[in-house]
Short mmCIF file of C-alpha atoms in Angstrom, two decimals:
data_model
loop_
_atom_site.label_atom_id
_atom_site.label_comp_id
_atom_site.label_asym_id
_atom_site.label_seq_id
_atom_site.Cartn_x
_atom_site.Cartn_y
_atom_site.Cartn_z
CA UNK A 22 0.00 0.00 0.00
CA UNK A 23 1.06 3.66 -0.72
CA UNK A 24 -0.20 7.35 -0.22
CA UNK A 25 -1.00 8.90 -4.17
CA UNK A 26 -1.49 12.72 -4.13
CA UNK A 27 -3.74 13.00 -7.75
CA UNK A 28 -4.18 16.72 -8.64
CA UNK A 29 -6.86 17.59 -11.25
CA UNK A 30 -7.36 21.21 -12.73
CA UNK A 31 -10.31 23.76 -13.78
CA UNK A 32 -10.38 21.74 -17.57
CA UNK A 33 -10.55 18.10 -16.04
CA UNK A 34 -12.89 19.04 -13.51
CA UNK A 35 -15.00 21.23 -15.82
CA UNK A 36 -18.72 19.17 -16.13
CA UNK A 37 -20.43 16.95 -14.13
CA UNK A 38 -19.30 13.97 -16.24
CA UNK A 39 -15.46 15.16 -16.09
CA UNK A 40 -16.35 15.33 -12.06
CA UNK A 41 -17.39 11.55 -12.49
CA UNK A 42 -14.33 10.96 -14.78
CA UNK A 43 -11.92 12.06 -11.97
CA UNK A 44 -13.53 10.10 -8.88
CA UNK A 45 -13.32 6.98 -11.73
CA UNK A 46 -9.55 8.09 -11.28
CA UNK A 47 -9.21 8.39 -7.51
CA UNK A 48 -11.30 4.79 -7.10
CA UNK A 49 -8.96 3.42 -9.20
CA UNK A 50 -6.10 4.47 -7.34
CA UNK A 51 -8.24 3.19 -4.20
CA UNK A 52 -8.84 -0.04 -5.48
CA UNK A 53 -5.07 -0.75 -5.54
CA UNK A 54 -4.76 -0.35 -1.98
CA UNK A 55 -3.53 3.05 -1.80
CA UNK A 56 -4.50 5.53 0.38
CA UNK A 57 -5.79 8.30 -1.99
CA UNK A 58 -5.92 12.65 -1.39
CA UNK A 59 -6.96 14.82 -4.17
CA UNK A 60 -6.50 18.00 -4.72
CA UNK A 61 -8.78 20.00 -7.12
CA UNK A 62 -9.29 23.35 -9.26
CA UNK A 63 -12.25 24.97 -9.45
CA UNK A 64 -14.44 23.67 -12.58
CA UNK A 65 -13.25 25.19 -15.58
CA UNK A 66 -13.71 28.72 -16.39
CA UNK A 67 -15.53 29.54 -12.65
CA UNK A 68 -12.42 31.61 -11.02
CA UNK A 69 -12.64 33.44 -14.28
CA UNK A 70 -16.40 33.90 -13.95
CA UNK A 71 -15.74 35.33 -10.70
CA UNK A 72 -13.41 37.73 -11.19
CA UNK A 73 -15.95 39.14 -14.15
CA UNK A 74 -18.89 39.56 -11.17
CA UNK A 75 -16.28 41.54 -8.97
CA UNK A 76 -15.54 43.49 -11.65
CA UNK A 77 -19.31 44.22 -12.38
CA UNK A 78 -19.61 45.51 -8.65
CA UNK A 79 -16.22 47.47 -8.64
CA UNK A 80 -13.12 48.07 -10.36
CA UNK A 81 -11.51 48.28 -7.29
CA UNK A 82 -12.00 45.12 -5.02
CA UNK A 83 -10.45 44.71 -1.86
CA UNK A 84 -8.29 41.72 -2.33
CA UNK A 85 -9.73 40.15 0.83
CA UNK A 86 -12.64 39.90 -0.76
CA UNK A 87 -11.68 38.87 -3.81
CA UNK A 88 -9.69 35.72 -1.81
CA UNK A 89 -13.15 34.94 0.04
CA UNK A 90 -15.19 35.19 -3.48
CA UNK A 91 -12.12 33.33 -5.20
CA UNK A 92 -12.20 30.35 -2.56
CA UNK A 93 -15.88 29.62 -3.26
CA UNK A 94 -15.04 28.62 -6.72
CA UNK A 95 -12.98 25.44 -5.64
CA UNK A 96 -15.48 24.54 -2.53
CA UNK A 97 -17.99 23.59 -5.05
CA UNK A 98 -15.98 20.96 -7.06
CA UNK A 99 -14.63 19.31 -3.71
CA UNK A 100 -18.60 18.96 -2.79
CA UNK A 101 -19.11 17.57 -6.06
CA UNK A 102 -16.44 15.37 -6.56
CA UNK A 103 -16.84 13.88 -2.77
CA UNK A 104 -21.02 13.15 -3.86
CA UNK A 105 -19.23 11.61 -6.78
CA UNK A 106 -17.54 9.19 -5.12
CA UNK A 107 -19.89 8.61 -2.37
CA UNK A 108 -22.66 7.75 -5.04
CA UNK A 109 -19.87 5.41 -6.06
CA UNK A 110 -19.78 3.58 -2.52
CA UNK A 111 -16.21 4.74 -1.90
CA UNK A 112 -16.20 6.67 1.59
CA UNK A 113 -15.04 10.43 1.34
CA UNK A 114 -14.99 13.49 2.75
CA UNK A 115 -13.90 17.34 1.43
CA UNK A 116 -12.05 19.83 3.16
CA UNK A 117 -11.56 23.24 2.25
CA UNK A 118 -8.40 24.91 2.41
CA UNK A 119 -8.07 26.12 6.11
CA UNK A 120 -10.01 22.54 7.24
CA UNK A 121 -7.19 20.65 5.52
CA UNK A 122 -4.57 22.75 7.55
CA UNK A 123 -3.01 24.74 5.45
CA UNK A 124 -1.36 27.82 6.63
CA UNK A 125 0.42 30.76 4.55
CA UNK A 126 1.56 33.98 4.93
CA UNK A 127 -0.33 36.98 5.04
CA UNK A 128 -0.51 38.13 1.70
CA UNK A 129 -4.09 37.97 -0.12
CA UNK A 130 -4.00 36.90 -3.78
CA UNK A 131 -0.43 35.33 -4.05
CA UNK A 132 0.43 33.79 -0.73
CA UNK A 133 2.95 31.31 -0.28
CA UNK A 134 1.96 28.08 1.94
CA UNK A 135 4.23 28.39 5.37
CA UNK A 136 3.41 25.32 6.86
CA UNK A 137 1.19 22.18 6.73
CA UNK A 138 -0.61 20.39 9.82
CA UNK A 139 -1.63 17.05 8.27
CA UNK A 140 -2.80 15.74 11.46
CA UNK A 141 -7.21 15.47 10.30
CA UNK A 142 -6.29 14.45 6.46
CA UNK A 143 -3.88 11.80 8.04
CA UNK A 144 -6.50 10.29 10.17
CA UNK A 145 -9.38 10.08 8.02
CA UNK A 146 -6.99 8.32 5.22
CA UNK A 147 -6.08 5.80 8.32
CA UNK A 148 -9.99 5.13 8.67
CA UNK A 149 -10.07 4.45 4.60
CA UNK A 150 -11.28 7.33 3.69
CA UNK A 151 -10.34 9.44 0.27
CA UNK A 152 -10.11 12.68 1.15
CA UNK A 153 -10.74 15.81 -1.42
CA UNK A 154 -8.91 19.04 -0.61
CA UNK A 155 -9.61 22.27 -2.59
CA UNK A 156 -6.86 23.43 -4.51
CA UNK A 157 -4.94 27.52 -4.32
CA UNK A 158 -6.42 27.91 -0.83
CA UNK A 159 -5.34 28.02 2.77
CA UNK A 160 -5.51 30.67 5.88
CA UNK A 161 -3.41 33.11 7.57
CA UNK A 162 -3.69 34.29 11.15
CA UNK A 163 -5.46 31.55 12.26
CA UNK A 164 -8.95 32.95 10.07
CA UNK A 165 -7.76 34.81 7.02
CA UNK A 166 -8.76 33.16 4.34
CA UNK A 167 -5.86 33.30 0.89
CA UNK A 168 -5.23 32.36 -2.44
CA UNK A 169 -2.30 31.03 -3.91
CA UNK A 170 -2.32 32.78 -6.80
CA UNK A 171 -1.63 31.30 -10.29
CA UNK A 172 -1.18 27.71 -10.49
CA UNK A 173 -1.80 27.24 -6.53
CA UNK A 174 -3.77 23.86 -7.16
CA UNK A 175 -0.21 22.81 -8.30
CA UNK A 176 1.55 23.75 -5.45
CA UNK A 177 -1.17 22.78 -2.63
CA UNK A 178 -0.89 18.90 -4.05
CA UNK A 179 2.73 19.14 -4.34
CA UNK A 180 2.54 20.49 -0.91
CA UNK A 181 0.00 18.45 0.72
CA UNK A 182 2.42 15.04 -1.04
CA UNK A 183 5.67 16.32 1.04
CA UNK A 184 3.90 16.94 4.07
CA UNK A 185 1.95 13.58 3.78
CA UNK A 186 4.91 11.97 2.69
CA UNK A 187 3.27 10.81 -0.84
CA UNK A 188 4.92 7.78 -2.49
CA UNK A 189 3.83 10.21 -5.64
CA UNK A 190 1.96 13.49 -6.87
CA UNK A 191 -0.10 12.76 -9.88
CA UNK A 192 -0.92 15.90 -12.05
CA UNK A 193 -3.80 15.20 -13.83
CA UNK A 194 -4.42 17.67 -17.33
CA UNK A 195 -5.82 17.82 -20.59
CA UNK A 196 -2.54 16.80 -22.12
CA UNK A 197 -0.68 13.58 -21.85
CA UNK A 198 2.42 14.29 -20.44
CA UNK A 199 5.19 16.52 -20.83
CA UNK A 200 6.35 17.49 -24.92
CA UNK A 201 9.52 18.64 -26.28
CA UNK A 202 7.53 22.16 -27.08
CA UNK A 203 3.95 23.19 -27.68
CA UNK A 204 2.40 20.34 -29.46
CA UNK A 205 -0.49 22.95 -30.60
CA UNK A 206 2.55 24.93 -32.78
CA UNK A 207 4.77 22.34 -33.50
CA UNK A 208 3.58 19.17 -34.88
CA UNK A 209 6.62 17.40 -34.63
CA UNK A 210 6.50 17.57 -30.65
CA UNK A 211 6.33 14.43 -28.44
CA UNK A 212 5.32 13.23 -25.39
CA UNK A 213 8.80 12.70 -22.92
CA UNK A 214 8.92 10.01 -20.86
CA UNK A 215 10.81 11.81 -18.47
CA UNK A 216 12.78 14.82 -17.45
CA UNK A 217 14.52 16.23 -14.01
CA UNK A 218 13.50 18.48 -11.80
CA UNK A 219 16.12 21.25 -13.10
CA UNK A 220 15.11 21.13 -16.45
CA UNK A 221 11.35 21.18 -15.89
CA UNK A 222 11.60 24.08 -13.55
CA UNK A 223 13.75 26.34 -16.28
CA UNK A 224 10.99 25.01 -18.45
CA UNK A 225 8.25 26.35 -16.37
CA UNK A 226 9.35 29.23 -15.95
CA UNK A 227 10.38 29.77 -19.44
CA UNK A 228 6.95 30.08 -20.56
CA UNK A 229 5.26 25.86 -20.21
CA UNK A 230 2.17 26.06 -19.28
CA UNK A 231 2.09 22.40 -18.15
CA UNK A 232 2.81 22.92 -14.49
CA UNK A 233 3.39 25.91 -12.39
CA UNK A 234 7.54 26.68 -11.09
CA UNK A 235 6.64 27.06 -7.32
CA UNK A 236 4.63 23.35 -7.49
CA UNK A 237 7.93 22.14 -9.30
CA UNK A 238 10.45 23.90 -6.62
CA UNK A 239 8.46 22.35 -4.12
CA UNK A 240 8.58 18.42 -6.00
CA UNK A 241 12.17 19.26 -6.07
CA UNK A 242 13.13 20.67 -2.37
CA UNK A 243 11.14 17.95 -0.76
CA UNK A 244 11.61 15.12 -3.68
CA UNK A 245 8.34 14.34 -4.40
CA UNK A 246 7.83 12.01 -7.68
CA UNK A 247 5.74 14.08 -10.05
CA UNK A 248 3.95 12.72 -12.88
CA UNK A 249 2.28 14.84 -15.60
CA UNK A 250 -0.66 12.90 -16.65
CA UNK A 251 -4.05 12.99 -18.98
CA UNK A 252 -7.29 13.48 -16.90
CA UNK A 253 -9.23 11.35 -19.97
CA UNK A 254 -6.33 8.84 -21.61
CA UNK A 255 -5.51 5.83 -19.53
CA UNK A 256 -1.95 5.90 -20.45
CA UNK A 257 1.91 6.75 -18.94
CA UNK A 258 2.55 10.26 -18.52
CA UNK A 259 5.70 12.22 -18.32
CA UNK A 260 7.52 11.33 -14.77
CA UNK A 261 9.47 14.08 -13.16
CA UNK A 262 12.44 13.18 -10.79
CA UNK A 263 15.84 14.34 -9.92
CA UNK A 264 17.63 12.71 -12.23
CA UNK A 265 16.02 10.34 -15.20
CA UNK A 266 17.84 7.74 -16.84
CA UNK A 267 15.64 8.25 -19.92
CA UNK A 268 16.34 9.82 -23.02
CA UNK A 269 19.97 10.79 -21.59
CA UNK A 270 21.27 10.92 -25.44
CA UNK A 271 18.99 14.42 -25.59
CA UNK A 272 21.14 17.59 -25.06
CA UNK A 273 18.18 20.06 -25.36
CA UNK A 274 15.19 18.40 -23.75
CA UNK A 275 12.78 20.73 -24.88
CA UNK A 276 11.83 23.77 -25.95
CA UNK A 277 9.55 26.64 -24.16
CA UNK A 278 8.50 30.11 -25.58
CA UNK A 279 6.48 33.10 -24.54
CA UNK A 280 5.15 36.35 -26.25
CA UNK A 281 4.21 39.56 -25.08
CA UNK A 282 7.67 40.36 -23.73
CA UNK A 283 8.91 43.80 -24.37
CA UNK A 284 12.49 45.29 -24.05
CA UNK A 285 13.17 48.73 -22.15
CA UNK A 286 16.49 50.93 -23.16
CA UNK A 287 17.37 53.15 -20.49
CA UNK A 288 19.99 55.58 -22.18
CA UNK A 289 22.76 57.76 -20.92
CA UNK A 290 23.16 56.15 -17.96
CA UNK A 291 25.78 57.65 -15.47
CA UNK A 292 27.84 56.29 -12.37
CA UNK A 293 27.14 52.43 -13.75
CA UNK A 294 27.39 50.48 -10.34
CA UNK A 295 25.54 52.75 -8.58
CA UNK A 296 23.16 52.98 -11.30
CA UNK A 297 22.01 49.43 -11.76
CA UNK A 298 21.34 48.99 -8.42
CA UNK A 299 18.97 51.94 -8.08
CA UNK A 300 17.18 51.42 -11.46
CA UNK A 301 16.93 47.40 -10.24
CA UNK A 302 15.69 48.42 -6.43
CA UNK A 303 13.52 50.85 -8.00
CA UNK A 304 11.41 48.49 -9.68
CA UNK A 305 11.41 45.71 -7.33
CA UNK A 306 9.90 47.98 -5.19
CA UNK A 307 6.84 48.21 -7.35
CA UNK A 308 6.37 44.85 -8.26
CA UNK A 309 7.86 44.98 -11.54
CA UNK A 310 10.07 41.87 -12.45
CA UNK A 311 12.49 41.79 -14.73
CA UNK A 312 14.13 39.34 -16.76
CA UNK A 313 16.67 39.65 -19.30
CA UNK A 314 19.58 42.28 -18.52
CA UNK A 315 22.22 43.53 -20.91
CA UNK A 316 24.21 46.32 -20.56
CA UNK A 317 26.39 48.29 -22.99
CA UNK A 318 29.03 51.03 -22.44
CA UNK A 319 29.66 53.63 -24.77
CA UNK A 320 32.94 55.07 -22.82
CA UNK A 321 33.87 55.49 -18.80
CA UNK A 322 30.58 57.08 -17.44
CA UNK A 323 28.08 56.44 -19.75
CA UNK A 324 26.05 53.44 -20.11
CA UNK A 325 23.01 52.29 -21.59
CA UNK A 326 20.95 49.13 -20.04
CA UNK A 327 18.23 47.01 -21.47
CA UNK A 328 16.40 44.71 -19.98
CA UNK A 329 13.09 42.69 -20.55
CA UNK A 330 9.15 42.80 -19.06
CA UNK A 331 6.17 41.50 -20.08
CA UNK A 332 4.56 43.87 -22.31
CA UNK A 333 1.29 44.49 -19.74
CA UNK A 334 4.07 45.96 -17.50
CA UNK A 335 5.78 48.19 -19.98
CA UNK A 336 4.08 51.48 -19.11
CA UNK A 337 3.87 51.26 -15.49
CA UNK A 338 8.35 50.24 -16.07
CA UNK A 339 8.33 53.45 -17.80
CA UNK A 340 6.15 55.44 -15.20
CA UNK A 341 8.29 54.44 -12.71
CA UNK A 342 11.47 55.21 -14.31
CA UNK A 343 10.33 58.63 -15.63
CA UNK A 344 9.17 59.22 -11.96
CA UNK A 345 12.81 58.99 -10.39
CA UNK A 346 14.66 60.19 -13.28
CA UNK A 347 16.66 62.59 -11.89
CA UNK A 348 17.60 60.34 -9.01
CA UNK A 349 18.16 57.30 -11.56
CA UNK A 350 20.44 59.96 -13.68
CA UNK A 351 19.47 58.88 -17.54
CA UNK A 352 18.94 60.75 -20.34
CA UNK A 353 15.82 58.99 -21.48
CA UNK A 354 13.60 55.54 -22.41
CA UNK A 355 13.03 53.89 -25.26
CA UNK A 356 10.85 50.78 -25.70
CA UNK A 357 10.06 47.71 -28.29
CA UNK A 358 6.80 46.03 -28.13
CA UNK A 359 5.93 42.97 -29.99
CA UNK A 360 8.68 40.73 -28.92
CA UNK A 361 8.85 36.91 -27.98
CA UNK A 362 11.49 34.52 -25.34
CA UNK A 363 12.56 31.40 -27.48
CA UNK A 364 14.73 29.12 -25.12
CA UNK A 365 15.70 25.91 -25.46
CA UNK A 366 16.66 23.73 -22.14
CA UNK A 367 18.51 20.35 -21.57
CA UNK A 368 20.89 19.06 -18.65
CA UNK A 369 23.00 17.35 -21.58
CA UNK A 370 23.96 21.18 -22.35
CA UNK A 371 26.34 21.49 -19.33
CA UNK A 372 29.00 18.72 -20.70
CA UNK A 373 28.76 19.39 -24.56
CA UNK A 374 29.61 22.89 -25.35
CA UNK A 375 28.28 24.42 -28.76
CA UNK A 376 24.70 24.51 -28.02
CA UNK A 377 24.59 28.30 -28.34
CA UNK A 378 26.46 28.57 -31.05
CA UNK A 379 24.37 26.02 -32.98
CA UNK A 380 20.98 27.58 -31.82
CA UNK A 381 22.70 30.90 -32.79
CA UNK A 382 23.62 29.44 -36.58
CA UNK A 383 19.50 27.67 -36.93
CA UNK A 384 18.29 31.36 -35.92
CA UNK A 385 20.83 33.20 -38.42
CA UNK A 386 20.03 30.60 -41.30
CA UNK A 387 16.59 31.34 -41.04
CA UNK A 388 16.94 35.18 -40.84
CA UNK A 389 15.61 35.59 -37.51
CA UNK A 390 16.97 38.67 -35.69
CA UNK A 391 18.46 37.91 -32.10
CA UNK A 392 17.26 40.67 -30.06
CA UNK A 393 18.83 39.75 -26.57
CA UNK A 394 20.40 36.58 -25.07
CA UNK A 395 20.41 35.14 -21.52
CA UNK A 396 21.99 31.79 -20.31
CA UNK A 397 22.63 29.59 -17.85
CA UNK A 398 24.35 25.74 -17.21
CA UNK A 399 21.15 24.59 -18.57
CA UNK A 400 19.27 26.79 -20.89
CA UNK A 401 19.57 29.33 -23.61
CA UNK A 402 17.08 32.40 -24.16
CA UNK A 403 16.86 34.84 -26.74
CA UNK A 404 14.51 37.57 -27.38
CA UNK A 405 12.94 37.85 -31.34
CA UNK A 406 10.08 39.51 -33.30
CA UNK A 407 6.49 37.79 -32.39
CA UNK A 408 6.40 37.23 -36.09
CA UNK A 409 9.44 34.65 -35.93
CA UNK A 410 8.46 33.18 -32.72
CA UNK A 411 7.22 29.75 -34.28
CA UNK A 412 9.46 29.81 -36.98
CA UNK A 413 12.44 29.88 -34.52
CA UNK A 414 10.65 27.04 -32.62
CA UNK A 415 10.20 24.86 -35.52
CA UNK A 416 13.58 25.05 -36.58
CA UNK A 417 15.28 24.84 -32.97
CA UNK A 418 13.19 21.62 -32.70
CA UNK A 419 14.30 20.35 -36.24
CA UNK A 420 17.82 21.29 -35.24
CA UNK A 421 17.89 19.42 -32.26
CA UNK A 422 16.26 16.38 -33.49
CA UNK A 423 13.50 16.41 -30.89
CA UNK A 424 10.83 15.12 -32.91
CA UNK A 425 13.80 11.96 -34.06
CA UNK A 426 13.75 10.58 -30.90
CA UNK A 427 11.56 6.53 -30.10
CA UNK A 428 8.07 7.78 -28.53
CA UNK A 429 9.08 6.79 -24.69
CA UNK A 430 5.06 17.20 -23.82
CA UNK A 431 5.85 20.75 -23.02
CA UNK A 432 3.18 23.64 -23.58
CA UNK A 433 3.41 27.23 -23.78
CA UNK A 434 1.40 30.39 -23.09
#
């Protein structure tokens, strides 16, 4: 006997008969012997459908309120799902966020879980019971109640699976498993069989959709088994692990990407050390992250930096820097819209060195203008037009022989 975590999002829980689907899952699991906890969205486009009523009473909501009209959305799929398998003559019982014992900072709409007391969930699973737990929801301050923010269903199973000491976490999608890049733009993409913690967390935060990076840092800090599975195809998904002795002939494993990024130019900028820590503090102050930095010197004093946003966060960059100007000491901003990250990732990268160069040489062949360029041991980025976005993709993955490879996938926003 074991202890499965099964996770299943707002598209697998999204009708009654996808409700039915999933408890046909968690019996499953049940009739094996194993103790069973899942962990649930809210059904399909609700949170969204929420948000839209707050925004018919206000523009302005408090984001308390928002977390307590938020939380309702996943309280009525754990009701559903327990009837579900109840009416199946498995015992069950739900528990909301704050009944499951989940505690996390104070911080409404993006709070990070600071502790788990497993203590109920543990002793209902020793009296047989499955036990449902709602998703990107716990409580602060002993009453508070908080959201997770995006992908918190993610990281409340992978949480709930350390603290319960889950043999594994089974994510539960509408895709099969993890691909080497968006099998919706690429048709040569393919399901992995399995990929490490490292890469799938550069992966996740390069732009795959798949699963969210804090549910992955978690998997990998506490080394909980993942495993990236369809919600409606009874078949091996992708499993995610430390190290995988699968596929270890791939140098790039796969291949994320992401549009509406934008690059900001500051220009004339004096005193550089000085400089790029107030311009960085600045914005970090006001929420504003950044990603790729480059900076380029034109003689002793004066510099010029660019660097990165999303392009929803270009004005308020530009506010903000046009707001502390004289303090910042630049000469003035300039901006490109319309821009999109193309990275590929692999852990074979770190021992065979030429990967840039090569991705560097596909990109030139094809004409496609390298904007800006970050790296690390495992992962290249670089910043082109929208309009070459999947044309870079498809020949990165051609490159890289990623669709070559014995079936054994990755999306992207």
């Amino acid at each position: 006997m074991g202890l499965i975590v099964q996770k299943f999002g707002g598209t697998s829980v999204g009708s009654p008969e996808k409700i039915m689907n999933a408890a046909n899952r968690a019996a499953e699991e049940s009739q094996k012997g194993n103790s069973v906890v899942v962990v649930v969205s809210a059904m399909g486009k609700t949170t969204d459908h929420l948000v839209s009523l707050a925004a018919e009473i206000t523009q302005k909501p408090s984001k308390r309120e928002m977390d307590m009209l938020l939380s309702t959305g996943e309280q009525v799929t754990i009701s559903l799902l327990t009837m579900a398998l109840q009416a199946k003559g498995y015992d069950a019982v739900s528990y909301t966020g704050w009944q499951a014992g989940i505690s996390t900072e104070h911080v409404h709409g993006n709070a990070r879980i600071s502790g788990i007391d497993a203590e109920k969930i543990e002793k209902r699973l020793s009296e047989g019971k499955i036990v449902v737990v709602a998703g990107f929801q716990g409580f602060a301050d002993g009453s508070e109640i908080t959201t997770l923010g995006r992908g918190g269903s993610d990281t409340t199973a992978v949480a709930l699976a350390a603290a319960l000491k889950a043999d594994k976490c089974d994510i539960y999608t509408d895709v099969t498993g993890v691909y080497t890049t968006d099998p919706r733009f690429v048709k040569g993409a393919r399901k992995l069989e399995g990929i490490s913690y490292d890469e799938m967390l550069e992966l996740a935060n390069l732009g795959a959709g798949v699963l969210h990076p804090r549910a992955v840092e978690f998997a990998k800090n506490y080394g909980v088994p993942l495993e990236v599975r369809s919600s409606t195809e009874a078949e091996r998904g992708t499993l995610i692990e430390e190290e995988t002795d699968m596929e270890q002939n791939l140098i790039v494993r796969g291949i994320a990407f992401e549009d509406q990024v934008s690059k900001v130019t500051v220009c004339g900028l004096q005193n550089g050390l000085m400089a790029l820590s107030t311009i960085f503090k600045t914005l970090a102050s006001h929420g504003i992250n950044v990603d790729i930095i480059i900076q380029s010197t034109a003689d002793a004093e004066i510099a010029s930096l660019s660097f990165s946003v999303k392009t929803g966060e270009v004005e308020e960059t530009v506010h903000v820097l046009e707001t502390y100007k004289e303090e910042l000491g630049f000469e003035r901003i300039e901006f490109e819209n319309g821009l999109a990250k193309v990275s590929i990732v692999g852990s074979g990268m770190v021992s065979n060195p030429g990967v840039a160069a090569e991705m560097f040489h596909v990109l030139a062949k094809e004409q496609i203008e390298v904007k800006m360029v970050s790296t690390s041991e495992i992962k290249v980025s670089t910043v082109v037009g929208h309009a070459d976005m999947v044309k870079a993709v498809e020949a990165l993955h051609d490159a890289f022989e990623l669709s070559e490879q014995p079936a054994g996938v990755l999306g992207a926003n």
